[in-house]
Every structure is written in C-alpha cells, then in structure tokens.
PDB file of C-alpha atoms and ligand atoms in Angstrom:
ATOM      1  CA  UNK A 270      30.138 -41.299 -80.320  1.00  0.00           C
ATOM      2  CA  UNK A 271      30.293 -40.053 -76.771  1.00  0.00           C
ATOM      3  CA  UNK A 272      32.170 -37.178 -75.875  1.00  0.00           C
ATOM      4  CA  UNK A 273      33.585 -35.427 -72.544  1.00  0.00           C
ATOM      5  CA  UNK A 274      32.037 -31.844 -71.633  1.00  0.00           C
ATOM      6  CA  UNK A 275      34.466 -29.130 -72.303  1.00  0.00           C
ATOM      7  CA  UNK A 276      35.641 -27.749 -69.249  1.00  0.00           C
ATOM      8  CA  UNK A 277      35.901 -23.792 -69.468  1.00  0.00           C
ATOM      9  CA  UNK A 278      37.547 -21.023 -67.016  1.00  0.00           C
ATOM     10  CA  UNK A 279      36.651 -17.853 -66.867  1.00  0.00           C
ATOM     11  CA  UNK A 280      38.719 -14.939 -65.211  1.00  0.00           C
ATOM     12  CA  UNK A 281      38.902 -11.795 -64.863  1.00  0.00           C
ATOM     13  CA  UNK A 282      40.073  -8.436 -62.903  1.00  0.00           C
ATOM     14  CA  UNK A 283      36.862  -8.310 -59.626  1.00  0.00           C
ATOM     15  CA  UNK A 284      34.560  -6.013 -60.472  1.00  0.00           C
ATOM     16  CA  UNK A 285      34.731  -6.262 -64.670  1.00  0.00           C
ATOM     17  CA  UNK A 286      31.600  -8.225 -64.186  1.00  0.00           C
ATOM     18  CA  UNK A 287      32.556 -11.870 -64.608  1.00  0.00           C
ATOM     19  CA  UNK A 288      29.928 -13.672 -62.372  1.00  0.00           C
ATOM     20  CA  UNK A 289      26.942 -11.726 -63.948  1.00  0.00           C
ATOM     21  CA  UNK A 290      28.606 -12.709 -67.359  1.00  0.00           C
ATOM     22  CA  UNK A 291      28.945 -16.658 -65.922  1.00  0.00           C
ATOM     23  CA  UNK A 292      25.295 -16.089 -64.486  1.00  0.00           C
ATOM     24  CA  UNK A 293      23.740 -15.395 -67.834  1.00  0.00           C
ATOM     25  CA  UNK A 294      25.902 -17.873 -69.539  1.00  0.00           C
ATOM     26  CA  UNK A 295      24.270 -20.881 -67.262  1.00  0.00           C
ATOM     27  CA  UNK A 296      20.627 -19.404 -68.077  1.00  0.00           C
ATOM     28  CA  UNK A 297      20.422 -18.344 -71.610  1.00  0.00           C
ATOM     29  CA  UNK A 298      22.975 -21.498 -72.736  1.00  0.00           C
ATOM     30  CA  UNK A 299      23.188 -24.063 -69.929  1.00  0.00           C
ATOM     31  CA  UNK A 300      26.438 -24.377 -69.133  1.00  0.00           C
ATOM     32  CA  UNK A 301      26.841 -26.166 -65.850  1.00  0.00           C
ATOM     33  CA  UNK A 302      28.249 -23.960 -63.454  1.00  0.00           C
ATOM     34  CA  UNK A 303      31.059 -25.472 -60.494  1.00  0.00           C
ATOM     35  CA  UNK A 304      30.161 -23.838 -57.103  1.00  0.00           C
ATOM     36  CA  UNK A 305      33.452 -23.577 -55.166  1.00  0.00           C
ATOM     37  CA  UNK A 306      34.588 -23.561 -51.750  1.00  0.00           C
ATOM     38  CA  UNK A 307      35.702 -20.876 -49.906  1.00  0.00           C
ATOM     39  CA  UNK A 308      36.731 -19.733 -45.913  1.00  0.00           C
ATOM     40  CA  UNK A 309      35.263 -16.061 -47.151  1.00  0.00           C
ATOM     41  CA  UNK A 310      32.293 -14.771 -45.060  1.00  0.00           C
ATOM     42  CA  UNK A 311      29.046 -14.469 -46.977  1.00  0.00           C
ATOM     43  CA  UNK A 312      28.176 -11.471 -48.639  1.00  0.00           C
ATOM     44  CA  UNK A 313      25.100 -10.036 -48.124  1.00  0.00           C
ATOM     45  CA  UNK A 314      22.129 -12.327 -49.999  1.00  0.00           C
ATOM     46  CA  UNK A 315      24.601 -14.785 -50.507  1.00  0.00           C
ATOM     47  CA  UNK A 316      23.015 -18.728 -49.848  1.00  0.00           C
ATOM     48  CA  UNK A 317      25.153 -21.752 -48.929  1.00  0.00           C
ATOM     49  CA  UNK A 318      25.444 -24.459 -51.227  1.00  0.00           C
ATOM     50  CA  UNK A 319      24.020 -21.900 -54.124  1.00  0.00           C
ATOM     51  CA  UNK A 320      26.950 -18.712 -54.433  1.00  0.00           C
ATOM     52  CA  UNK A 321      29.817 -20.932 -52.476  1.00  0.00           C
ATOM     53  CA  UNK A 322      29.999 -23.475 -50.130  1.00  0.00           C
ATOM     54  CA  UNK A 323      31.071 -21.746 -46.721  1.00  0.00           C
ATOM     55  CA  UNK A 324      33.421 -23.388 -44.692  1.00  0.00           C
ATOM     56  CA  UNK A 325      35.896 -23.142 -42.143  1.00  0.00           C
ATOM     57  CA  UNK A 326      39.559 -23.023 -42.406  1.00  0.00           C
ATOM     58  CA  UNK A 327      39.887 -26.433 -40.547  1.00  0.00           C
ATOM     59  CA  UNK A 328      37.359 -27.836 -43.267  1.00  0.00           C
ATOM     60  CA  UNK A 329      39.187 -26.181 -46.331  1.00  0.00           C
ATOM     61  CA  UNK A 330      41.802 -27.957 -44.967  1.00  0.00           C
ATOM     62  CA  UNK A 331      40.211 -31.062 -44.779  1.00  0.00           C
ATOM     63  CA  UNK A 332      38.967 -30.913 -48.554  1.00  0.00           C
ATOM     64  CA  UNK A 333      42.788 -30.080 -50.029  1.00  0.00           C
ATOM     65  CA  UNK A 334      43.948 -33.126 -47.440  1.00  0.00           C
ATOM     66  CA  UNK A 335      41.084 -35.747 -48.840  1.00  0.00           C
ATOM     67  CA  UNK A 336      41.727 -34.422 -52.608  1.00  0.00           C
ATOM     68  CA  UNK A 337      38.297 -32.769 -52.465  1.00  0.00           C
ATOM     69  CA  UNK A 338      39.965 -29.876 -54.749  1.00  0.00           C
ATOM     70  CA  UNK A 339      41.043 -29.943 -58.448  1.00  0.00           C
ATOM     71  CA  UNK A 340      42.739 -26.713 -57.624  1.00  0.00           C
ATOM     72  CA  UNK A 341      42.810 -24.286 -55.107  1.00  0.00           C
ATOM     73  CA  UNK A 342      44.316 -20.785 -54.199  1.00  0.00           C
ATOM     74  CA  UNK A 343      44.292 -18.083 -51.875  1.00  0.00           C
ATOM     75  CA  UNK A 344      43.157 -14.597 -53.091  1.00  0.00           C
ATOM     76  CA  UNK A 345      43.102 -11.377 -50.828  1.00  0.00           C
ATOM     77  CA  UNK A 346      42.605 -12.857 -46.849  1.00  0.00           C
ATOM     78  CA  UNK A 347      40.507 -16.031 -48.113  1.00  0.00           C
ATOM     79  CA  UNK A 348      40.992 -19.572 -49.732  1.00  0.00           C
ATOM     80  CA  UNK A 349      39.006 -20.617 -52.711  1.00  0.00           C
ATOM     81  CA  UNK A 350      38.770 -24.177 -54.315  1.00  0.00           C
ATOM     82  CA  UNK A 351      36.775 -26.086 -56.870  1.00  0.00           C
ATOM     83  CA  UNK A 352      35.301 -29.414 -55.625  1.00  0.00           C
ATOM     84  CA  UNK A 353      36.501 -32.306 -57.850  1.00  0.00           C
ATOM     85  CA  UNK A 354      33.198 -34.313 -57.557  1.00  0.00           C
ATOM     86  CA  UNK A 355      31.054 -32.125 -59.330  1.00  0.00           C
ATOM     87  CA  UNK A 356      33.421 -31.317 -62.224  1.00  0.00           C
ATOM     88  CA  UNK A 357      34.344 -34.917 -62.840  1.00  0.00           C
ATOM     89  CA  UNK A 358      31.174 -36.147 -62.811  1.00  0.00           C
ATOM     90  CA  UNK A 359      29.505 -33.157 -65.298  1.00  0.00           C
ATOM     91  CA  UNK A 360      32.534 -33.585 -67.885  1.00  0.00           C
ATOM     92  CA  UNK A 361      32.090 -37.519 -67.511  1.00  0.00           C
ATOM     93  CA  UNK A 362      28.223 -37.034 -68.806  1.00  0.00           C
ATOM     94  CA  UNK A 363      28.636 -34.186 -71.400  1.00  0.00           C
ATOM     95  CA  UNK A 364      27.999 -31.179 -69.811  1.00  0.00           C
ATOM     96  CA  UNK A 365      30.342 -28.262 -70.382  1.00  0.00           C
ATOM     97  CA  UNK A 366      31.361 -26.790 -67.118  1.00  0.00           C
ATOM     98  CA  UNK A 367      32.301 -23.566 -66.193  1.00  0.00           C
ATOM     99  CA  UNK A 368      34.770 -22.936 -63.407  1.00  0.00           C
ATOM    100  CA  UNK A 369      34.904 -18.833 -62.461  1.00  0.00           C
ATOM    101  CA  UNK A 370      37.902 -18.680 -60.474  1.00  0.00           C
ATOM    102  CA  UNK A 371      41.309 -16.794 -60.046  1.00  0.00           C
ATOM    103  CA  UNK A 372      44.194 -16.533 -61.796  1.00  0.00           C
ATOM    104  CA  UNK A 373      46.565 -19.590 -59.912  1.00  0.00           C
ATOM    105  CA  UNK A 374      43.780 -21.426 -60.069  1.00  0.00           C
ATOM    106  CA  UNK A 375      43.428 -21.075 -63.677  1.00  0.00           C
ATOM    107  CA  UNK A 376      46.901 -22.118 -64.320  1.00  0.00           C
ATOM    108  CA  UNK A 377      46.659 -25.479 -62.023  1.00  0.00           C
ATOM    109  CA  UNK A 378      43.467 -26.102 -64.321  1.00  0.00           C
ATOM    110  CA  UNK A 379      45.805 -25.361 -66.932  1.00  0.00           C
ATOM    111  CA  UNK A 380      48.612 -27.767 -66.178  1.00  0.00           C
ATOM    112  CA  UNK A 381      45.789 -30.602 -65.091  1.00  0.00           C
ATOM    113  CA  UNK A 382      42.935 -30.073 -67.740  1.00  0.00           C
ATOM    114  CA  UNK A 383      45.665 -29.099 -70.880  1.00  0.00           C
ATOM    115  CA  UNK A 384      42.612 -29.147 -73.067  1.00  0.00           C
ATOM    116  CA  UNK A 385      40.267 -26.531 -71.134  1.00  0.00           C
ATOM    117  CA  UNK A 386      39.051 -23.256 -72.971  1.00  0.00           C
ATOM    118  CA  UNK A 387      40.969 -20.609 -70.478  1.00  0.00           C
ATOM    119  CA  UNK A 388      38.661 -16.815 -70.768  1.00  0.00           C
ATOM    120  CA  UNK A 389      39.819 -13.569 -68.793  1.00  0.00           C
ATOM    121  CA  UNK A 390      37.167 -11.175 -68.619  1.00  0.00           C
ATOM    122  CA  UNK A 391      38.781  -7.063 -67.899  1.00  0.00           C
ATOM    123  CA  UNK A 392      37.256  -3.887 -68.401  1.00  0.00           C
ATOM    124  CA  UNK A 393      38.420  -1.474 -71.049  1.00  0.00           C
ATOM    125  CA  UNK A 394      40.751   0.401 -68.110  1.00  0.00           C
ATOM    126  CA  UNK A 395      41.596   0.565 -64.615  1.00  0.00           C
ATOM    127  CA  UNK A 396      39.388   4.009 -63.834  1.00  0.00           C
ATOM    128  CA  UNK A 397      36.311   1.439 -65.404  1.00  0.00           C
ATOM    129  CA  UNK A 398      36.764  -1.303 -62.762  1.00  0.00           C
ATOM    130  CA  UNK A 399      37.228   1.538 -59.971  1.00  0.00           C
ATOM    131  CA  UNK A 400      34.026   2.383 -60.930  1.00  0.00           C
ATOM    132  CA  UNK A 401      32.215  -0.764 -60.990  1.00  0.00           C
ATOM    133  CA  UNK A 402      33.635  -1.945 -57.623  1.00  0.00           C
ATOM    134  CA  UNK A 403      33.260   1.144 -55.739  1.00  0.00           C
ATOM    135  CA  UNK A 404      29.291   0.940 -57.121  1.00  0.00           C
ATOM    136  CA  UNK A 405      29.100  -2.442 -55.578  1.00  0.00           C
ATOM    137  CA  UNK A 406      28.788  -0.779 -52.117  1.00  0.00           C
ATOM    138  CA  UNK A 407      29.789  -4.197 -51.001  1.00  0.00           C
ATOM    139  CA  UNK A 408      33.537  -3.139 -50.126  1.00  0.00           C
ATOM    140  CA  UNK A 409      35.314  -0.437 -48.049  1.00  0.00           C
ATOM    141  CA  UNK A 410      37.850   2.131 -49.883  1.00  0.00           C
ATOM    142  CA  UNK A 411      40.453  -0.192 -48.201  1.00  0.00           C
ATOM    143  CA  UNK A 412      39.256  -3.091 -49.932  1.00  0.00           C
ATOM    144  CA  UNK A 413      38.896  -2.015 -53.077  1.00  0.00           C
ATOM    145  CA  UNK A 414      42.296  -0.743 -52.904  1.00  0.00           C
ATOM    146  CA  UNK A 415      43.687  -4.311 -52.338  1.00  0.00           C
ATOM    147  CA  UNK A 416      41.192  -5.901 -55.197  1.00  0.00           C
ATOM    148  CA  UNK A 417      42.763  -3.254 -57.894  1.00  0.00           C
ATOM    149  CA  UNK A 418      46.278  -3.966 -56.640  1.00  0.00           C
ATOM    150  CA  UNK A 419      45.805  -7.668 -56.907  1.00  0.00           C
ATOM    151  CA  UNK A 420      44.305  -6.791 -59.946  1.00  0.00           C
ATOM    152  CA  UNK A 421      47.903  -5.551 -61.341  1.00  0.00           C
ATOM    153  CA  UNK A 422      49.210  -8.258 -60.136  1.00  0.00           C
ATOM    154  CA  UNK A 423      46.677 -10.705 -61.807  1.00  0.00           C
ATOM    155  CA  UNK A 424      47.213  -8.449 -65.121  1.00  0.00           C
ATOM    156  CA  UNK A 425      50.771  -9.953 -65.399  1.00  0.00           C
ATOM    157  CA  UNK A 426      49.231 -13.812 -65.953  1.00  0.00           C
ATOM    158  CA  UNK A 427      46.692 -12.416 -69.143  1.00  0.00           C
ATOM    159  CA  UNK A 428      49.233 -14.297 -71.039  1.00  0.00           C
ATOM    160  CA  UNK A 429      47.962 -17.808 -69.805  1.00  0.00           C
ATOM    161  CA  UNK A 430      44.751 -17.200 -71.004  1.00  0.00           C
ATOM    162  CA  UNK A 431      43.577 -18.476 -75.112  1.00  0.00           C
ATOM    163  CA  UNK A 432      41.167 -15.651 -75.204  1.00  0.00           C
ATOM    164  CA  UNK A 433      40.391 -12.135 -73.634  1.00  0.00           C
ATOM    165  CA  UNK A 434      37.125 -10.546 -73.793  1.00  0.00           C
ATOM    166  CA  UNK A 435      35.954  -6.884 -73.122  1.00  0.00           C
ATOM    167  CA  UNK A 436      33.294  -6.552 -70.946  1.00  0.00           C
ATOM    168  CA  UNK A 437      31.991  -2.980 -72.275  1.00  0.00           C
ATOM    169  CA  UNK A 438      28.135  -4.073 -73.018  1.00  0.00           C
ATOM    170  CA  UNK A 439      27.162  -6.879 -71.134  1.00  0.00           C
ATOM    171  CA  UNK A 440      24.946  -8.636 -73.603  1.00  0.00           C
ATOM    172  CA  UNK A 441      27.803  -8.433 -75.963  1.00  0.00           C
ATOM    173  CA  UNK A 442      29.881  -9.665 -73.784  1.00  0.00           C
ATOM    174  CA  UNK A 443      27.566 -12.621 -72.823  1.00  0.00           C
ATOM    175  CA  UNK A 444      27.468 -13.431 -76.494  1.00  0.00           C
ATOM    176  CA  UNK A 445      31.384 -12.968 -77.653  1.00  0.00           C
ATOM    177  CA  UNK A 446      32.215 -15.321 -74.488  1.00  0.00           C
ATOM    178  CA  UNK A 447      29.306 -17.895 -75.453  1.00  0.00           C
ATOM    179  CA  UNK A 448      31.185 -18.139 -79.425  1.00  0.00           C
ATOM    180  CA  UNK A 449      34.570 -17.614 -78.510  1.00  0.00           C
ATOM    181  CA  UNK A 450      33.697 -20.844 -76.410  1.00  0.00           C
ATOM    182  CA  UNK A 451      31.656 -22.716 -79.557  1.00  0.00           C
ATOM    183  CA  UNK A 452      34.721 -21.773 -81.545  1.00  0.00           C
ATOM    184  CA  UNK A 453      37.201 -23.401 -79.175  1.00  0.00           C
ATOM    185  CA  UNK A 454      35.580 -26.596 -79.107  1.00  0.00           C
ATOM    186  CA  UNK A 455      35.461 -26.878 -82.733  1.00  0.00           C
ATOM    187  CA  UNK A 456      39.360 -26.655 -82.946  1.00  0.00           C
ATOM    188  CA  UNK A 457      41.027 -29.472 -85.227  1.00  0.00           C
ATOM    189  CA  UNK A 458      43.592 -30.274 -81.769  1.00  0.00           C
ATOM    190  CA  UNK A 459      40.138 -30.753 -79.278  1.00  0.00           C
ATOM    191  CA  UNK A 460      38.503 -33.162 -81.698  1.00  0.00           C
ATOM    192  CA  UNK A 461      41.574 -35.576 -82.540  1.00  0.00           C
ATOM    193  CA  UNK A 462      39.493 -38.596 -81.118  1.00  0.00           C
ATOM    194  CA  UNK A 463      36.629 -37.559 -82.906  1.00  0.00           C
ATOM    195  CA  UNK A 464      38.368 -37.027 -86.378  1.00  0.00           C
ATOM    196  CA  UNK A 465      39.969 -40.877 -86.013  1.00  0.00           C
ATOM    197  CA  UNK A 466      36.076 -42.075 -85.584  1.00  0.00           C
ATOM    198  CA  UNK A 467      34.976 -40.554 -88.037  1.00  0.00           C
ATOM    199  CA  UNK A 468      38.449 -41.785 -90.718  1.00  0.00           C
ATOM    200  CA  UNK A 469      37.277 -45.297 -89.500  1.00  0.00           C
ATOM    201  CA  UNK A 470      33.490 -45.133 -89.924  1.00  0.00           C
ATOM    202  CA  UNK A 471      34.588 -43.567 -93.809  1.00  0.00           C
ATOM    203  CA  UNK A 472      36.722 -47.236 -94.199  1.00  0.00           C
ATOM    204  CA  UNK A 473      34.233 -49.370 -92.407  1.00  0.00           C
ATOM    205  CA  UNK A 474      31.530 -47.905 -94.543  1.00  0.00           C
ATOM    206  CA  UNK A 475      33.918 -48.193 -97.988  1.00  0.00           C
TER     207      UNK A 475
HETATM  208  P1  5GP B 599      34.745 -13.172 -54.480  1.00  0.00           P
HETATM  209  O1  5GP B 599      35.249 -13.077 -53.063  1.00  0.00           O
HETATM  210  O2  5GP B 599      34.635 -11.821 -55.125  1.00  0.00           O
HETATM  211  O3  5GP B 599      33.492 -13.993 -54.591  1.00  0.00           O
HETATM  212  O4  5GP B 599      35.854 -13.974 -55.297  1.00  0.00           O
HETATM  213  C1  5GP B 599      37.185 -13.571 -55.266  1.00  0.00           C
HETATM  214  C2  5GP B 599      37.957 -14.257 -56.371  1.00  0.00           C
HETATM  215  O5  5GP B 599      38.047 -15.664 -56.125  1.00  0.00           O
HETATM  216  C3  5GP B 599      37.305 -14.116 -57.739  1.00  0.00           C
HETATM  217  O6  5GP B 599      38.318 -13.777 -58.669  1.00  0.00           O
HETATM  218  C4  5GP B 599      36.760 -15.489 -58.012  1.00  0.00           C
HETATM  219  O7  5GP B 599      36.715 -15.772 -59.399  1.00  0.00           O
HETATM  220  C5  5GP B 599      37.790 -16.345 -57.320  1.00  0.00           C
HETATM  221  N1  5GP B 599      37.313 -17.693 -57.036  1.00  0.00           N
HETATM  222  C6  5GP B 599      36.056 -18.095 -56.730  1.00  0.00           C
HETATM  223  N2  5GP B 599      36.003 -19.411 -56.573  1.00  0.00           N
HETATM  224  C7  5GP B 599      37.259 -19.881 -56.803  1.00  0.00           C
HETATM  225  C8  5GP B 599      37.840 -21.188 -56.800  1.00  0.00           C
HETATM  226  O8  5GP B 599      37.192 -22.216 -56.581  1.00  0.00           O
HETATM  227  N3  5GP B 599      39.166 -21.266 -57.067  1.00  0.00           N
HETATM  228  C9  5GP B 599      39.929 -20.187 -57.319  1.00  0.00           C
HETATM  229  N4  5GP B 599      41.213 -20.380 -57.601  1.00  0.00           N
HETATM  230  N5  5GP B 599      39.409 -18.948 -57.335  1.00  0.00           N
HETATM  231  C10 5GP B 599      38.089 -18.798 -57.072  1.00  0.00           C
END
C-alpha cells in the first residue's frame, strides 16, 4: 500500500541547538530536510540554496503572492517561509520531511497539515540558552537580548506542540527526537487508512 511521508516540525527556543539536532537527524536517519526562505542576511559560511534561500523582500513577497509558501512568519527583523514545492512533492513520494521553523509557523502547519508530528526543542533553563547563544559569537549582546525575549514569548505556544524534548546531551537528544518521531507515526489515529486496508485484505483473503 502506498503511503504519504510524515511531515514533522521541529521548534525550539534559538540557541537550544535545534538545527544541529535537525542536521544529524537528515544524516544518521534521512529525513528530508525543507530549506526555507528568508529576507535574513547570510550568516557567516552560510550557502544559498543549501542553509536558506536568500531573497529580497520584494521576492518574499512575490512567493506569499504566487502561493510559493505553506506558511510563513516573521521572527525578530526578518521573514521566514517554507516553499510548498518541495514539501508536497517529498510527502507525495514517501519521504518524511522535516520543517525547522518558528513557532506561528508551526501552528499554520498545524491548522493545514492536522496530522504532522509538532517537536519543540528548549534547554533545561534560560541561564543554559544564554550560554549557548552568547558562545555562538554570531550575535551582539543586543541581539541576543531580543532572541531570549522572543524566546518568552515563544515559551507561551509550548502548548501547541505533541512533544517536548530536552536538549541536555546532544546525541540523546538526536535519538529521543528520532523515536518520539517513530512513535508518532505508529499512532492508531495516523494509520486509519492503513488499518481499513489491512480489515479488507483479512476479508478478501477469508
Ligand atoms: P535563524 O535566523 O536563526 O536561522 O532562524 C530564526 C528562526 O526562524 C528559527 O527559529 C528558525 O527555526 C525559524 N525559521 C527558519 N525557517 C523558517 C520558516 O520557513 N518558517 C518559519 N515560520 N520559521 C522559520
């Protein structure tokens, strides 16, 4: 019987270590990973086309006004969206995506994908994440002042989420997300189609 991919999302606070997570995910189990779009400026090392697809404000635009975007959202100064092409097409032949995005986002995704596997990724406190972003040496004091105060605010929407993962080890962590993801696809609710195959292949074979 064919079946769909399982599209996953996969939050968290910035700096708890979510895309390292995501990375290892898509090399040691193969998810497919959904490269979005965004109007932020490159970060150091970071490639077109591979880390996000860099546009302009006037072509963000362009992508919500063509329905380029299964969701989008803006976060700090910048827009971020997940190109619909991509997604479609990997669910359509099997693959289990992975969409590493923001909490709005999520809940769109939510509302238009009812049976994606929703994941926020947090540290065990807020003096943890300080940590790990100042580290990054990526941001000024000034920005990651914003990112923890959005990070509050993002703490009020952990309730949207069907599972929340502590990212304390990270090999743990790669492993807890990779189950708690195996798990959800094996609920009774996500395999109604398959259970009705499988009642008529028991009478067609009686
Ligand atoms: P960063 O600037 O650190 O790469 O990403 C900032 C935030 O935007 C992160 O929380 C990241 O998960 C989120 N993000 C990245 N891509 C998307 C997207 O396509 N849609 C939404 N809604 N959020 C995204």
């Amino acid at each position: 019987m064919e079946r769909k991919g399982q599209l996953i999302v996969i939050s968290g606070f910035s700096g708890a270590g979510k895309g390292t997570v995501v990375k290892e995910l898509v090399e040691k189990y193969g998810y497919s990973l959904s490269i979005s779009a965004t109007t932020r400026a490159p970060r150091p090392g970071e490639v077109d086309g591979k880390d996000y697809y860099f546009k302009t404000e006037a072509e963000f635009r362009n992508l919500i006004d063509y329905n380029g975007l299964i969701e989008w959202a803006q976060y700090v100064d910048n827009y971020y969206g997940t190109p619909r092409k991509f997604v479609e097409d990997e669910l359509a032949a099997g693959k289990d995506v992975i969409l590493e995005i923001e909490v709005q986002g999520a809940s769109i995704i939510r509302k238009q994908y009812p049976d994606a596997i929703l994941l926020f990724i947090t540290t065990k406190d807020v003096e943890t994440l300080r940590e790990r972003l100042m580290g990054r040496g990526t941001e000024s004091k000034e920005k990651v002042d914003q990112r923890i105060s959005r990070a509050a605010e993002e703490s009020e929407m952990i309730g949207n989420y069907d599972y929340i993962v502590i990212n304390d080890d990270l090999n743990t962590c790669i492993d807890t997300v990779h189950s708690v993801i195996l798990g959800g696809k094996c609920k009774r609710e996500r395999n109604e189609d398959f259970i009705k195959a499988l009642q008529e292949d028991f009478h067609a074979a009686n």
